[in-house]
Amino acid sequence: MARVAIVTGGTRGIGAAISTALKGAGYDVAANYAGNDEAAAAFNKEAGIAVFKWDVSDYDSCVAGIAEVEAELGPVDILVNNAGITRDAMFHKLTKDKWDAVIDTNLSGLFNMTHPVWTGMRDRSFGRVINISSINGQKGQMGQVNYSAAKAGDLGFTKALAQEGARKGITVNAICPGYIATEMVKAVPQEVLEKSILPHIPVGRLGEPEEIARCVVFLASDDAGFITGATLTANGGQVMV
Ligand code: CAA
């Protein structure tokens, strides 16, 4: 039987590419999304991947959503914590709402999604948790104190949980994408993108969502069983850590 994968934020951007690549690699995929019904329906039609709506920032919704996926597809073997939002603002203009929204989704979302599947992975002695962090969790980014804090937190989460999962056949890894050609990056002011970001990417271009998706497929595979607690950086050489 095919292994079951959940991809949060899996119907758009990097998440859609991950869902599609995992399906292509033979997994039964559930693509979660929080709000955009139209995009999810279009993705479902085009990719033939089941879509499920809940908000990863809410623990009870995650428990209920995961139960729904498991009833339909079976126990979750692979969890890709990809859902993420930005609420960029210089710190002096950063409101408590913008802080909370980003921490709740981008950091607490990992707890809310991973905790309900963890015991099952331990019981079955197999699991893959793959957290999509960010270059800006590694280096920090002006205008993103909230986002950088959450994404750096994702790396701590990954390293601590990896140690707990290691003896149980569960690997926990993070991927740090750089600037990828998605709606999130296209929302950055054009002038900032052209003057302050692109010139700092040695390969001279934005990344493609599929370039992150291929990292996920590798980390999900049996071949990656000795890799845990790792951070896989895919940023066109922008930051070398
Ligand atoms: N890198 C370097 N300089 C930047 C910058 C960046 N990413 N973002 C802004 N700046 C600079 C601007 O060029 C500007 O410089 P000057 O004063 O010399 O012109 C200064 O900071 C202030 O910027 P704004 O005039 O735009 O100020 P604002 O208050 O109107 O807006 C902002 C601030 C909301 C942070 C806006 O600049 C912005 O959206 N910047 C982009 C921030 C960013 O990089 N976000 C990443 C989004 S993609 C993502 O998050 C995915 C991922 O994981 C990589």
mmCIF file with all atom_site columns, N, CA and C in Angstrom, residues 107 110-111 114 118 122 129 131 151-168 170-174 228-231:
data_model
loop_
_atom_site.group_PDB
_atom_site.id
_atom_site.type_symbol
_atom_site.label_atom_id
_atom_site.label_alt_id
_atom_site.label_comp_id
_atom_site.label_asym_id
_atom_site.label_entity_id
_atom_site.label_seq_id
_atom_site.pdbx_PDB_ins_code
_atom_site.Cartn_x
_atom_site.Cartn_y
_atom_site.Cartn_z
_atom_site.occupancy
_atom_site.B_iso_or_equiv
_atom_site.pdbx_formal_charge
_atom_site.auth_seq_id
_atom_site.auth_comp_id
_atom_site.auth_asym_id
_atom_site.auth_atom_id
_atom_site.pdbx_PDB_model_num
ATOM 1   N N  . LEU A 1 107 ? 4.904  28.883 13.236 1.00 0.00 ? 107 LEU A N  1
ATOM 2   C CA . LEU A 1 107 ? 5.612  28.135 14.290 1.00 0.00 ? 107 LEU A CA 1
ATOM 3   C C  . LEU A 1 107 ? 4.657  27.200 15.042 1.00 0.00 ? 107 LEU A C  1
ATOM 4   N N  . LEU A 1 110 ? 3.392  24.008 13.410 1.00 0.00 ? 110 LEU A N  1
ATOM 5   C CA . LEU A 1 110 ? 4.192  22.769 13.414 1.00 0.00 ? 110 LEU A CA 1
ATOM 6   C C  . LEU A 1 110 ? 3.795  21.880 14.595 1.00 0.00 ? 110 LEU A C  1
ATOM 7   N N  . PHE A 1 111 ? 3.606  22.518 15.759 1.00 0.00 ? 111 PHE A N  1
ATOM 8   C CA . PHE A 1 111 ? 3.136  21.730 16.914 1.00 0.00 ? 111 PHE A CA 1
ATOM 9   C C  . PHE A 1 111 ? 1.743  21.156 16.620 1.00 0.00 ? 111 PHE A C  1
ATOM 10  N N  . THR A 1 114 ? 2.014  18.315 13.997 1.00 0.00 ? 114 THR A N  1
ATOM 11  C CA . THR A 1 114 ? 2.895  17.174 14.241 1.00 0.00 ? 114 THR A CA 1
ATOM 12  C C  . THR A 1 114 ? 2.431  16.367 15.454 1.00 0.00 ? 114 THR A C  1
ATOM 13  N N  . TRP A 1 118 ? 2.166  12.181 15.731 1.00 0.00 ? 118 TRP A N  1
ATOM 14  C CA . TRP A 1 118 ? 3.433  11.681 16.280 1.00 0.00 ? 118 TRP A CA 1
ATOM 15  C C  . TRP A 1 118 ? 3.286  10.292 16.921 1.00 0.00 ? 118 TRP A C  1
ATOM 16  N N  . ARG A 1 122 ? 5.222  6.829  15.944 1.00 0.00 ? 122 ARG A N  1
ATOM 17  C CA . ARG A 1 122 ? 6.011  6.057  16.931 1.00 0.00 ? 122 ARG A CA 1
ATOM 18  C C  . ARG A 1 122 ? 5.510  4.612  16.983 1.00 0.00 ? 122 ARG A C  1
ATOM 19  N N  . VAL A 1 129 ? 8.895  13.760 9.026  1.00 0.00 ? 129 VAL A N  1
ATOM 20  C CA . VAL A 1 129 ? 8.353  15.105 9.233  1.00 0.00 ? 129 VAL A CA 1
ATOM 21  C C  . VAL A 1 129 ? 9.310  16.057 8.536  1.00 0.00 ? 129 VAL A C  1
ATOM 22  N N  . ASN A 1 131 ? 9.874  19.998 7.583  1.00 0.00 ? 131 ASN A N  1
ATOM 23  C CA . ASN A 1 131 ? 9.413  21.353 7.890  1.00 0.00 ? 131 ASN A CA 1
ATOM 24  C C  . ASN A 1 131 ? 10.007 22.352 6.904  1.00 0.00 ? 131 ASN A C  1
ATOM 25  N N  . LYS A 1 151 ? 10.458 31.211 11.680 1.00 0.00 ? 151 LYS A N  1
ATOM 26  C CA . LYS A 1 151 ? 11.187 30.259 10.835 1.00 0.00 ? 151 LYS A CA 1
ATOM 27  C C  . LYS A 1 151 ? 12.454 29.755 11.530 1.00 0.00 ? 151 LYS A C  1
ATOM 28  N N  . ALA A 1 152 ? 13.092 30.606 12.348 1.00 0.00 ? 152 ALA A N  1
ATOM 29  C CA . ALA A 1 152 ? 14.222 30.127 13.156 1.00 0.00 ? 152 ALA A CA 1
ATOM 30  C C  . ALA A 1 152 ? 13.719 29.146 14.208 1.00 0.00 ? 152 ALA A C  1
ATOM 31  N N  . GLY A 1 153 ? 12.547 29.423 14.770 1.00 0.00 ? 153 GLY A N  1
ATOM 32  C CA . GLY A 1 153 ? 11.934 28.500 15.725 1.00 0.00 ? 153 GLY A CA 1
ATOM 33  C C  . GLY A 1 153 ? 11.676 27.140 15.095 1.00 0.00 ? 153 GLY A C  1
ATOM 34  N N  . ASP A 1 154 ? 11.298 27.127 13.828 1.00 0.00 ? 154 ASP A N  1
ATOM 35  C CA . ASP A 1 154 ? 11.054 25.858 13.123 1.00 0.00 ? 154 ASP A CA 1
ATOM 36  C C  . ASP A 1 154 ? 12.322 25.003 13.099 1.00 0.00 ? 154 ASP A C  1
ATOM 37  N N  . LEU A 1 155 ? 13.468 25.651 13.031 1.00 0.00 ? 155 LEU A N  1
ATOM 38  C CA . LEU A 1 155 ? 14.733 24.893 12.997 1.00 0.00 ? 155 LEU A CA 1
ATOM 39  C C  . LEU A 1 155 ? 15.036 24.282 14.363 1.00 0.00 ? 155 LEU A C  1
ATOM 40  N N  . GLY A 1 156 ? 14.743 25.000 15.434 1.00 0.00 ? 156 GLY A N  1
ATOM 41  C CA . GLY A 1 156 ? 14.914 24.447 16.782 1.00 0.00 ? 156 GLY A CA 1
ATOM 42  C C  . GLY A 1 156 ? 13.960 23.285 17.009 1.00 0.00 ? 156 GLY A C  1
ATOM 43  N N  . PHE A 1 157 ? 12.729 23.456 16.586 1.00 0.00 ? 157 PHE A N  1
ATOM 44  C CA . PHE A 1 157 ? 11.706 22.394 16.667 1.00 0.00 ? 157 PHE A CA 1
ATOM 45  C C  . PHE A 1 157 ? 12.224 21.133 15.974 1.00 0.00 ? 157 PHE A C  1
ATOM 46  N N  . THR A 1 158 ? 12.774 21.328 14.779 1.00 0.00 ? 158 THR A N  1
ATOM 47  C CA . THR A 1 158 ? 13.256 20.209 13.966 1.00 0.00 ? 158 THR A CA 1
ATOM 48  C C  . THR A 1 158 ? 14.373 19.446 14.679 1.00 0.00 ? 158 THR A C  1
ATOM 49  N N  . LYS A 1 159 ? 15.333 20.187 15.207 1.00 0.00 ? 159 LYS A N  1
ATOM 50  C CA . LYS A 1 159 ? 16.502 19.535 15.808 1.00 0.00 ? 159 LYS A CA 1
ATOM 51  C C  . LYS A 1 159 ? 16.131 18.812 17.103 1.00 0.00 ? 159 LYS A C  1
ATOM 52  N N  . ALA A 1 160 ? 15.251 19.411 17.899 1.00 0.00 ? 160 ALA A N  1
ATOM 53  C CA . ALA A 1 160 ? 14.856 18.769 19.161 1.00 0.00 ? 160 ALA A CA 1
ATOM 54  C C  . ALA A 1 160 ? 14.024 17.517 18.886 1.00 0.00 ? 160 ALA A C  1
ATOM 55  N N  . LEU A 1 161 ? 13.038 17.649 18.001 1.00 0.00 ? 161 LEU A N  1
ATOM 56  C CA . LEU A 1 161 ? 12.145 16.508 17.750 1.00 0.00 ? 161 LEU A CA 1
ATOM 57  C C  . LEU A 1 161 ? 12.877 15.377 17.040 1.00 0.00 ? 161 LEU A C  1
ATOM 58  N N  . ALA A 1 162 ? 13.854 15.726 16.213 1.00 0.00 ? 162 ALA A N  1
ATOM 59  C CA . ALA A 1 162 ? 14.640 14.698 15.514 1.00 0.00 ? 162 ALA A CA 1
ATOM 60  C C  . ALA A 1 162 ? 15.298 13.753 16.515 1.00 0.00 ? 162 ALA A C  1
ATOM 61  N N  . GLN A 1 163 ? 15.756 14.319 17.628 1.00 0.00 ? 163 GLN A N  1
ATOM 62  C CA . GLN A 1 163 ? 16.413 13.475 18.635 1.00 0.00 ? 163 GLN A CA 1
ATOM 63  C C  . GLN A 1 163 ? 15.422 12.520 19.278 1.00 0.00 ? 163 GLN A C  1
ATOM 64  N N  . GLU A 1 164 ? 14.166 12.977 19.428 1.00 0.00 ? 164 GLU A N  1
ATOM 65  C CA . GLU A 1 164 ? 13.146 12.107 20.031 1.00 0.00 ? 164 GLU A CA 1
ATOM 66  C C  . GLU A 1 164 ? 12.692 11.015 19.059 1.00 0.00 ? 164 GLU A C  1
ATOM 67  N N  . GLY A 1 165 ? 12.682 11.331 17.773 1.00 0.00 ? 165 GLY A N  1
ATOM 68  C CA . GLY A 1 165 ? 12.166 10.363 16.791 1.00 0.00 ? 165 GLY A CA 1
ATOM 69  C C  . GLY A 1 165 ? 13.182 9.340  16.335 1.00 0.00 ? 165 GLY A C  1
ATOM 70  N N  . ALA A 1 166 ? 14.457 9.646  16.537 1.00 0.00 ? 166 ALA A N  1
ATOM 71  C CA . ALA A 1 166 ? 15.524 8.859  15.897 1.00 0.00 ? 166 ALA A CA 1
ATOM 72  C C  . ALA A 1 166 ? 15.436 7.359  16.164 1.00 0.00 ? 166 ALA A C  1
ATOM 73  N N  . ARG A 1 167 ? 15.183 6.980  17.399 1.00 0.00 ? 167 ARG A N  1
ATOM 74  C CA . ARG A 1 167 ? 15.137 5.547  17.741 1.00 0.00 ? 167 ARG A CA 1
ATOM 75  C C  . ARG A 1 167 ? 13.832 4.895  17.314 1.00 0.00 ? 167 ARG A C  1
ATOM 76  N N  . LYS A 1 168 ? 12.917 5.685  16.818 1.00 0.00 ? 168 LYS A N  1
ATOM 77  C CA . LYS A 1 168 ? 11.592 5.158  16.447 1.00 0.00 ? 168 LYS A CA 1
ATOM 78  C C  . LYS A 1 168 ? 11.381 5.143  14.937 1.00 0.00 ? 168 LYS A C  1
ATOM 79  N N  . ILE A 1 170 ? 11.663 7.582  12.917 1.00 0.00 ? 170 ILE A N  1
ATOM 80  C CA . ILE A 1 170 ? 11.053 8.825  12.417 1.00 0.00 ? 170 ILE A CA 1
ATOM 81  C C  . ILE A 1 170 ? 12.167 9.844  12.195 1.00 0.00 ? 170 ILE A C  1
ATOM 82  N N  . THR A 1 171 ? 12.259 10.374 10.993 1.00 0.00 ? 171 THR A N  1
ATOM 83  C CA . THR A 1 171 ? 13.200 11.462 10.755 1.00 0.00 ? 171 THR A CA 1
ATOM 84  C C  . THR A 1 171 ? 12.447 12.796 10.726 1.00 0.00 ? 171 THR A C  1
ATOM 85  N N  . VAL A 1 172 ? 13.134 13.823 11.199 1.00 0.00 ? 172 VAL A N  1
ATOM 86  C CA . VAL A 1 172 ? 12.549 15.172 11.221 1.00 0.00 ? 172 VAL A CA 1
ATOM 87  C C  . VAL A 1 172 ? 13.595 16.110 10.634 1.00 0.00 ? 172 VAL A C  1
ATOM 88  N N  . ASN A 1 173 ? 13.292 16.699 9.515  1.00 0.00 ? 173 ASN A N  1
ATOM 89  C CA . ASN A 1 173 ? 14.259 17.563 8.832  1.00 0.00 ? 173 ASN A CA 1
ATOM 90  C C  . ASN A 1 173 ? 13.607 18.867 8.409  1.00 0.00 ? 173 ASN A C  1
ATOM 91  N N  . ALA A 1 174 ? 14.451 19.834 8.119  1.00 0.00 ? 174 ALA A N  1
ATOM 92  C CA . ALA A 1 174 ? 13.957 21.128 7.644  1.00 0.00 ? 174 ALA A CA 1
ATOM 93  C C  . ALA A 1 174 ? 14.575 21.446 6.286  1.00 0.00 ? 174 ALA A C  1
ATOM 94  N N  . THR A 1 228 ? 18.661 13.044 9.694  1.00 0.00 ? 228 THR A N  1
ATOM 95  C CA . THR A 1 228 ? 17.634 13.591 10.600 1.00 0.00 ? 228 THR A CA 1
ATOM 96  C C  . THR A 1 228 ? 18.195 14.773 11.373 1.00 0.00 ? 228 THR A C  1
ATOM 97  N N  . GLY A 1 229 ? 17.315 15.711 11.672 1.00 0.00 ? 229 GLY A N  1
ATOM 98  C CA . GLY A 1 229 ? 17.738 16.941 12.357 1.00 0.00 ? 229 GLY A CA 1
ATOM 99  C C  . GLY A 1 229 ? 18.506 17.878 11.441 1.00 0.00 ? 229 GLY A C  1
ATOM 100 N N  . ALA A 1 230 ? 18.465 17.593 10.151 1.00 0.00 ? 230 ALA A N  1
ATOM 101 C CA . ALA A 1 230 ? 19.258 18.370 9.198  1.00 0.00 ? 230 ALA A CA 1
ATOM 102 C C  . ALA A 1 230 ? 18.472 19.561 8.647  1.00 0.00 ? 230 ALA A C  1
ATOM 103 N N  . THR A 1 231 ? 19.232 20.527 8.173  1.00 0.00 ? 231 THR A N  1
ATOM 104 C CA . THR A 1 231 ? 18.641 21.659 7.465  1.00 0.00 ? 231 THR A CA 1
ATOM 105 C C  . THR A 1 231 ? 19.184 21.643 6.049  1.00 0.00 ? 231 THR A C  1
#
